[in-house]
XYZ file of C-alpha atoms in Angstrom:
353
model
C 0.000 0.000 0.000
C 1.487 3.192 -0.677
C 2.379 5.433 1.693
C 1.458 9.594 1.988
C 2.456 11.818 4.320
C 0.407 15.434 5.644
C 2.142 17.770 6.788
C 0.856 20.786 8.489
C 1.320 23.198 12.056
C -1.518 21.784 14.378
C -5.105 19.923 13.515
C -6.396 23.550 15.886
C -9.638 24.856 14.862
C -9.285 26.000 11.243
C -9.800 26.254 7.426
C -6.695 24.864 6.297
C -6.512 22.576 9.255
C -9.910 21.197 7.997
C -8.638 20.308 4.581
C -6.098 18.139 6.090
C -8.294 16.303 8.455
C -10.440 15.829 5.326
C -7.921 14.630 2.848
C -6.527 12.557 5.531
C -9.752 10.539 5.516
C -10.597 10.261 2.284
C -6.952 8.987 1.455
C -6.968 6.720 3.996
C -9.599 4.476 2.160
C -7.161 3.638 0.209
C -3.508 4.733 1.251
C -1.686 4.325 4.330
C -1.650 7.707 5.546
C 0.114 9.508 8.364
C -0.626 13.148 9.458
C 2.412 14.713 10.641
C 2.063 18.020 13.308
C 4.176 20.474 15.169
C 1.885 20.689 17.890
C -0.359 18.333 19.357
C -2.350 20.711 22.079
C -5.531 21.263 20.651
C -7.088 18.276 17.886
C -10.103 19.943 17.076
C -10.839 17.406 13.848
C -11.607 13.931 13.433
C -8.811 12.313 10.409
C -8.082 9.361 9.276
C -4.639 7.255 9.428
C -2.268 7.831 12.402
C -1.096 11.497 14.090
C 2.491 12.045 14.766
C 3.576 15.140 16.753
C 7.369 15.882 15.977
C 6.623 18.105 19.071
C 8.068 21.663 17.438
C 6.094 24.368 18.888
C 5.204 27.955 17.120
C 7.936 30.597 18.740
C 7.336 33.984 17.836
C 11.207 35.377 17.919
C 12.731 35.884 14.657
C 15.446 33.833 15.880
C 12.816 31.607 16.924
C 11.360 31.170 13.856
C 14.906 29.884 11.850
C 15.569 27.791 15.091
C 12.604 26.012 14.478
C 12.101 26.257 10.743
C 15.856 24.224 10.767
C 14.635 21.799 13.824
C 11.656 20.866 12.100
C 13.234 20.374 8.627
C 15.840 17.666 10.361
C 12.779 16.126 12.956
C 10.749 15.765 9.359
C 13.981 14.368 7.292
C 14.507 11.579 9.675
C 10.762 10.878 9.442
C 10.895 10.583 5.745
C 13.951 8.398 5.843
C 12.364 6.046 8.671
C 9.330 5.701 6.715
C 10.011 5.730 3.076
C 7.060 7.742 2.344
C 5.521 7.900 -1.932
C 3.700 11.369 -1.716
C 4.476 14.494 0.615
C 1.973 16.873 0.943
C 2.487 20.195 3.077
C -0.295 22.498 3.919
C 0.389 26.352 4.536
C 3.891 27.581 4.984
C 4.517 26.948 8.674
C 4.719 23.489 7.231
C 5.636 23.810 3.600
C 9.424 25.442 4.308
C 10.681 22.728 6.553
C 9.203 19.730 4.428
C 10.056 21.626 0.894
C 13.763 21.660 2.458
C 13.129 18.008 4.459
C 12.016 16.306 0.752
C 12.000 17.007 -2.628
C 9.130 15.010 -2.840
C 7.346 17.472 -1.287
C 3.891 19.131 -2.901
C 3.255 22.331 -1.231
C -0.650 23.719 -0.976
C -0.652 27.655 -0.778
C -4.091 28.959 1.128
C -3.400 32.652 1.202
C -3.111 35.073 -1.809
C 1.084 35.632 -1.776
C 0.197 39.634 -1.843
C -1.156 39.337 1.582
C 1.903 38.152 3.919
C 4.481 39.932 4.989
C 7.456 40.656 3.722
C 9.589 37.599 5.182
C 7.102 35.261 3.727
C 7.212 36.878 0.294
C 11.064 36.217 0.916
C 10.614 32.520 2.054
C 8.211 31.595 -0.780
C 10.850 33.311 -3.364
C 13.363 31.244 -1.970
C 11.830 27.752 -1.215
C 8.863 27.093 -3.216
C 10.832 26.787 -6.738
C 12.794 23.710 -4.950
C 9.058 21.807 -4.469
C 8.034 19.354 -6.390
C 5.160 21.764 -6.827
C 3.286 24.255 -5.550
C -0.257 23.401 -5.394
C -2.081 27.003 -4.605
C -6.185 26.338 -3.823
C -7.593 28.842 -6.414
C -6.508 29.678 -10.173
C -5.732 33.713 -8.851
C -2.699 32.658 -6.691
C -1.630 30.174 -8.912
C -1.353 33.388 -11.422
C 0.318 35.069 -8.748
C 2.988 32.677 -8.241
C 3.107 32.218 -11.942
C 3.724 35.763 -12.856
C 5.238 37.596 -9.664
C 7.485 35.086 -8.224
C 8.043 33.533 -11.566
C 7.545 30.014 -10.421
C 7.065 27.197 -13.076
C 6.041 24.197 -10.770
C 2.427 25.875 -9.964
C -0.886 23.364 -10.108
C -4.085 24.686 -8.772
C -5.847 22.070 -6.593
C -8.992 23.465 -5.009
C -9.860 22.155 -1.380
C -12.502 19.106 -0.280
C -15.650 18.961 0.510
C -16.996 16.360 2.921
C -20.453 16.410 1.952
C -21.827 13.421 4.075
C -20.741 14.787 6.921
C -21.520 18.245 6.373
C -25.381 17.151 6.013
C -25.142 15.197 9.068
C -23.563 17.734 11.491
C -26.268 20.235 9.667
C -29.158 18.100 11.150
C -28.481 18.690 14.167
C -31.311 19.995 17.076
C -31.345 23.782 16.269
C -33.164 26.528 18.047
C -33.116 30.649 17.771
C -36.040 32.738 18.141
C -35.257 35.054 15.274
C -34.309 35.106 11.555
C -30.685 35.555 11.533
C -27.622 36.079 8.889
C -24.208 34.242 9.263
C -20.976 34.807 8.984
C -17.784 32.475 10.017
C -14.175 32.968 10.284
C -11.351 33.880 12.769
C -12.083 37.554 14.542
C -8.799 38.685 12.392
C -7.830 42.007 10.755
C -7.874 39.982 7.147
C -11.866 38.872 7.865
C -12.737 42.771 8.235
C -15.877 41.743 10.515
C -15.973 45.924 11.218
C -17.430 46.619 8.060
C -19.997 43.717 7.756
C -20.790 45.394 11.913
C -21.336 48.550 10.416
C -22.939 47.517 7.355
C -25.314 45.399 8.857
C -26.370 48.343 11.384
C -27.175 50.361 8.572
C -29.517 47.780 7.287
C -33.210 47.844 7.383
C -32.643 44.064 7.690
C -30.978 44.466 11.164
C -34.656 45.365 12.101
C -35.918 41.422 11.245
C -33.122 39.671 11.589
C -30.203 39.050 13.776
C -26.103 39.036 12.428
C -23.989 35.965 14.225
C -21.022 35.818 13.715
C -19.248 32.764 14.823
C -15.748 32.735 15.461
C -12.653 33.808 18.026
C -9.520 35.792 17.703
C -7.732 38.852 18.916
C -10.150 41.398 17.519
C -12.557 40.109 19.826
C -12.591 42.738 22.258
C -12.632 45.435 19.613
C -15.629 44.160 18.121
C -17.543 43.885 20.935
C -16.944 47.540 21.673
C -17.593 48.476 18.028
C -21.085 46.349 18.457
C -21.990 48.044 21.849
C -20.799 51.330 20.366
C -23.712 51.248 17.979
C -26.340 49.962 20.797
C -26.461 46.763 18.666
C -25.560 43.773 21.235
C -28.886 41.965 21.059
C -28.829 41.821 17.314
C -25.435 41.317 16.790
C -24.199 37.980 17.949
C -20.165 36.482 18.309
C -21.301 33.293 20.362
C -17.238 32.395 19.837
C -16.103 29.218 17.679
C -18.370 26.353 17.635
C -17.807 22.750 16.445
C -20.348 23.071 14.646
C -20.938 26.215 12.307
C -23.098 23.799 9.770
C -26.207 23.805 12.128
C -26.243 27.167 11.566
C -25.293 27.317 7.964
C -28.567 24.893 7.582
C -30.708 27.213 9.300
C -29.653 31.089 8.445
C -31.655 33.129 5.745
C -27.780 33.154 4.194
C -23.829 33.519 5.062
C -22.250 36.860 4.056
C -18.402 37.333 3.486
C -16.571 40.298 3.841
C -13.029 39.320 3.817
C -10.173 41.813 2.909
C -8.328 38.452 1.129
C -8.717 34.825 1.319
C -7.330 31.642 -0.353
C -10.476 29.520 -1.467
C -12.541 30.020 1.145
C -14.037 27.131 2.552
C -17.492 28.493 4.668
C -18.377 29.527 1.016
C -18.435 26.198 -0.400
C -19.848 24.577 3.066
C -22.853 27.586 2.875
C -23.546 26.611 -0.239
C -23.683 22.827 0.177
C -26.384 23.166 2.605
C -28.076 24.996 -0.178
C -27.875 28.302 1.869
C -26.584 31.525 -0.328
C -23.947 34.335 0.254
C -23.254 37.220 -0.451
C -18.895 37.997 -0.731
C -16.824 40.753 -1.366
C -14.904 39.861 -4.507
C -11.870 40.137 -2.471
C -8.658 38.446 -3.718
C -8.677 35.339 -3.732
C -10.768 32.914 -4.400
C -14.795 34.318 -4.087
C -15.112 34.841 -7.809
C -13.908 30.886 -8.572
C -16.857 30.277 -5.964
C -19.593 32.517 -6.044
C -21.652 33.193 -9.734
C -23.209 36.295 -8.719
C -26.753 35.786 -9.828
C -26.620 32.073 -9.468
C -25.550 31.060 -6.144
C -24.902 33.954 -4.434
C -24.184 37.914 -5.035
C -20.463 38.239 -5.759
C -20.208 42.582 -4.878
C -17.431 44.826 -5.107
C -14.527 44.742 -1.973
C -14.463 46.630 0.843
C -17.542 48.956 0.030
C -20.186 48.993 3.191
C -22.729 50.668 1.324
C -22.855 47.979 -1.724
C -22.979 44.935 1.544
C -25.750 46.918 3.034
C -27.465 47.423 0.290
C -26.723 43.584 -0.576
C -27.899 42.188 2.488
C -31.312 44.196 2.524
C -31.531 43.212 -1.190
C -31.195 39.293 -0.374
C -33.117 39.799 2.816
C -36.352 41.466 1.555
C -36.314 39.521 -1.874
C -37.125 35.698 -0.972
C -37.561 35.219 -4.566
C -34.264 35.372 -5.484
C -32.867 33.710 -2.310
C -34.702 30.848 -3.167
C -33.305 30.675 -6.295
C -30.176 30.858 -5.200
C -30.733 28.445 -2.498
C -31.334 26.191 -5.449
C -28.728 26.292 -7.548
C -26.155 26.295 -4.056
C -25.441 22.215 -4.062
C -25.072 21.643 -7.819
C -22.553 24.376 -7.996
C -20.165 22.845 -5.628
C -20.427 18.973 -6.075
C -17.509 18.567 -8.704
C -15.307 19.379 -5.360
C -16.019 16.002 -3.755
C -13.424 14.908 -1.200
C -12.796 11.442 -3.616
C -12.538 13.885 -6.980
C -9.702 15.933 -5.101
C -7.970 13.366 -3.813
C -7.809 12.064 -7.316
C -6.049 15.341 -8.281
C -4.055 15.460 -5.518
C -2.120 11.718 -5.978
C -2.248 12.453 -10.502
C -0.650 15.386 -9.209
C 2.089 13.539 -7.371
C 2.816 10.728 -9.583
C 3.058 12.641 -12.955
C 5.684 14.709 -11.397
């Protein structure tokens, strides 16, 4: 049976994180698969194979960081040597340096447009990614950003899974809030830019039939909550923290909004829309346009404008017409990104390297 390896930072709460734990079982039907972490703390997925922890903790020093970037390329190397691994997969670059410089056998899978790190990780990618076997970026915009600004040659676009099965089953789960209500998921982060979906949602007329939750944690917490209280909104605007289960919610909200300054290929859109409930996203880079057909499963609006989400979320609110129909063409649009179709890609990938 061959033999894959996944590398990534933790299996902590995550969108990236999830894509492993997702690959990880649908390649274990057939491969012998081990997940390989820094950090073993927090195992907020279920995955399939076995876990091993090479026990190389995040430091935040910049000496730090080439301490452990060096530690957990060697810890890695004597992994691969040990166990003879056929396919090497890293996942974001916390993971992708050390196992590009551990193996050249190494496929790397970029979840972040490159424009949006900093400057040392513009300098890492320059310098590492062209020695991967390839780069696998999720969405066809940062593969045309590696492509043409870092001049990379080894570039493959392989968009993330979807476990639909499961999805569905965490969806029908017992579910209970006394009003209508909007959704929105993702880390409380400056690159999610919850402020302006805040402030465009208290400038709705919707905000007067329907409640905003958005579920999530991070350091903008505290800021948020004083931006909500700020504008007298606390009862209508909701941050309940991060749940296990966001698809309950997904299931039963009128439909998700997305106001991210950037993404990668973001997965609440695709999970939304699975459940057959619509969105409305910024067309940030990257990623939203390859998702959402504005018209068809969603409204796909201009980035970083609060007038054009307000007027976007009273516009999807009031008009139940058009929500259904959107609600209706939300599965079929998604379904050719089937956990067994991208694990396909992922091992043609590998072997016609």
């Amino acid at each position: 049976m061959e033999k894959i390896a996944l590398i990534i930072n933790s299996l902590s709460s995550g969108g990236g994180e999830r894509v492993v734990a997702t690959l990880s079982q649908g390649f274990a039907k057939h491969y012998d698969v081990t997940v390989i972490i820094f950090n073993s703390k927090s195992v907020d997925y279920e995955f399939g194979g076995k876990l091993v922890d090479i026990d190389c903790i995040e430091k935040k020093s910049l000496i730090g960081k080439c301490y452990n970037l060096l530690k957990r390329s060697y810890k890695l190397k004597k992994l691969f040597n040990k166990e003879k691994f056929d396919h090497v997969f890293g996942f974001m670059e916390s993971a992708n340096y050390p196992a590009i410089l551990a193996s050249k056998k190494t496929i790397a899978s970029l979840h972040i447009d490159v424009n949006f790190l900093g400057k040392i990780d513009q300098l890492l990618i320059r310098s590492f990614y062209p020695m991967a076997k390839c780069v696998a970026p999720v969405s066809d915009d940062i593969a045309t950003a590696l492509k043409k600004q870092v001049k990379l040659n080894n570039v493959t676009r392989i968009y993330n899974p979807v476990p639909f099965q499961e999805l569905d089953e965490l969806s029908s789960a017992p579910f209970k809030h006394t009003r209508k209500f909007i959704i929105a998921v993702g880390r409380l982060t400056y690159q999610k830019h919850f402020d302006l979906m805040i402030n465009a949602f208290a400038k709705s007329s919707a905000q007067h039939d329907c409640d905003l939750i958005i579920l999530g944690d991070g350091e903008l917490r505290e800021a948020l909550e004083a931006q909500i209280a700020s504008l007298n909104m606390q009862d209508k605007i909701l941050l309940p923290g991060r749940l296990k289960n966001p698809f309950v919610y997904m299931k039963n909200a009128e439909f998700m909004a997305l106001s991210s300054r950037a993404e990668g290929f973001p997965m609440v859109l695709i999970e939304a829309l699975s459940l057959s409930c619509p969105v409305v996203s910024v067309d940030c880079p990257t990623g939203p346009r390859e998702i959402v057909q504005d018209g068809v499963n969603g409204l796909l609006i201009e980035a970083g404008r609060e007038d054009i989400l307000t007027e976007s979320i009273d516009k999807l609110f009031y008009d139940q017409n058009l929500r259904q129909h959107l609600s209706d063409n939300a599965q079929g649009s998604v379904k050719h990104l089937s956990v067994e179709n991208i694990c396909k890609e992922w091992i043609t990938l590998s072997k016609k390297l």
